[in-house]
XYZ file of C-alpha atoms in Angstrom:
125
model
C 21.428 -61.608 42.103
C 20.772 -58.362 43.835
C 17.421 -57.946 45.334
C 15.983 -54.467 45.151
C 14.865 -53.324 48.572
C 11.252 -52.235 48.639
C 10.676 -48.582 49.239
C 9.296 -47.623 52.524
C 6.017 -45.722 52.606
C 7.673 -42.499 53.776
C 10.031 -42.552 50.775
C 7.045 -42.793 48.454
C 5.268 -39.965 50.270
C 8.431 -37.859 50.065
C 8.709 -38.423 46.305
C 5.049 -37.507 45.757
C 5.503 -34.410 47.937
C 8.565 -33.292 45.968
C 6.770 -33.807 42.645
C 3.827 -31.707 43.892
C 6.148 -28.930 45.136
C 8.056 -28.797 41.846
C 4.767 -28.775 39.904
C 3.484 -25.912 42.057
C 6.674 -23.898 41.522
C 6.532 -24.374 37.754
C 2.826 -23.433 37.606
C 3.262 -20.330 39.776
C 6.243 -19.181 37.709
C 4.225 -19.569 34.499
C 1.359 -17.564 36.041
C 3.614 -14.695 37.115
C 5.404 -14.633 33.754
C 2.032 -14.393 32.010
C 0.907 -11.591 34.335
C 4.173 -9.717 33.819
C 3.724 -9.908 30.051
C 0.178 -8.577 30.346
C 1.418 -5.698 32.499
C 3.989 -4.731 29.883
C 1.377 -4.977 27.153
C -1.015 -2.793 29.170
C 1.679 -0.158 29.662
C 2.431 0.033 25.936
C -1.236 -0.083 24.921
C -1.977 2.868 27.207
C 0.910 4.805 25.656
C -0.369 4.077 22.142
C -3.970 4.949 23.010
C -2.976 8.213 24.699
C -0.794 9.183 21.750
C -3.640 8.345 19.361
C -6.045 10.515 21.359
C -3.541 13.391 21.252
C -3.126 12.960 17.486
C -6.906 12.929 16.990
C -7.234 16.082 19.096
C -4.429 17.783 17.150
C -6.019 16.994 13.783
C -9.695 17.532 14.677
C -9.461 20.123 17.457
C -11.430 17.989 19.925
C -11.233 14.686 21.731
C -12.805 11.641 20.058
C -16.349 10.835 21.184
C -15.376 7.322 22.283
C -12.594 4.793 21.855
C -14.527 2.795 19.294
C -14.693 5.839 17.008
C -10.974 6.358 17.525
C -10.229 2.715 16.669
C -12.330 2.901 13.506
C -11.198 6.401 12.538
C -8.725 7.237 9.797
C -6.797 10.360 8.877
C -4.688 11.558 5.989
C -1.814 14.012 5.947
C -1.973 16.878 3.432
C -0.515 16.040 0.010
C -0.576 12.337 0.819
C -2.775 9.664 -0.734
C -2.438 7.050 1.978
C -5.012 7.006 4.787
C -3.870 5.867 8.206
C -5.683 4.561 11.243
C -5.444 6.327 14.581
C -4.988 2.937 16.254
C -3.576 -0.053 14.384
C -4.797 -3.495 15.481
C -6.830 -2.299 18.459
C -7.977 -5.218 20.647
C -11.781 -5.158 20.428
C -14.253 -7.487 22.155
C -17.519 -8.864 20.740
C -19.441 -5.769 21.856
C -17.071 -3.531 19.906
C -15.320 -2.079 22.955
C -11.553 -1.565 23.064
C -10.200 -3.914 25.744
C -6.997 -4.205 27.743
C -4.774 -7.333 27.932
C -6.831 -8.559 30.907
C -9.961 -8.574 28.674
C -11.559 -5.597 30.471
C -12.732 -2.446 28.683
C -10.832 0.798 29.028
C -12.439 3.806 30.735
C -12.286 6.945 28.629
C -13.157 10.480 29.758
C -14.275 12.493 26.732
C -13.823 15.864 28.476
C -10.207 15.381 29.496
C -9.181 12.766 26.937
C -7.773 10.594 29.725
C -7.846 6.827 29.330
C -7.291 4.170 31.973
C -7.750 0.463 32.480
C -10.785 -0.891 34.326
C -8.771 -3.846 35.623
C -8.462 -3.820 39.404
C -5.000 -2.707 40.478
C -4.222 -0.909 37.210
C -6.700 1.984 37.380
C -4.035 4.617 38.007
C -1.493 3.650 35.355
């Protein structure tokens, strides 16, 4: 019958090279998709935290002492039985600090009420 010609060494090297390139492209795409998702999450978490700080200041007349107190704090509207949290489902690490999607704690200035991420590259968001 037909005899299958043996592959030359350069064909085998080319196939291995192509498999490595495709694997690299898939891995890098997955990394950037993950980073993009974390960036979006950071943006929305900062919006929620800043709104929660403003709500706390509106109700209590001062900024919260720290983010942990804000995350644990509750409030109630007049003529309403239900208590609500300032921050729902705040991401908290083992030390009790509120953390960003990159697993770094947020920086919070009590005087100004400004909050920012401690992750490099996202400090000014």
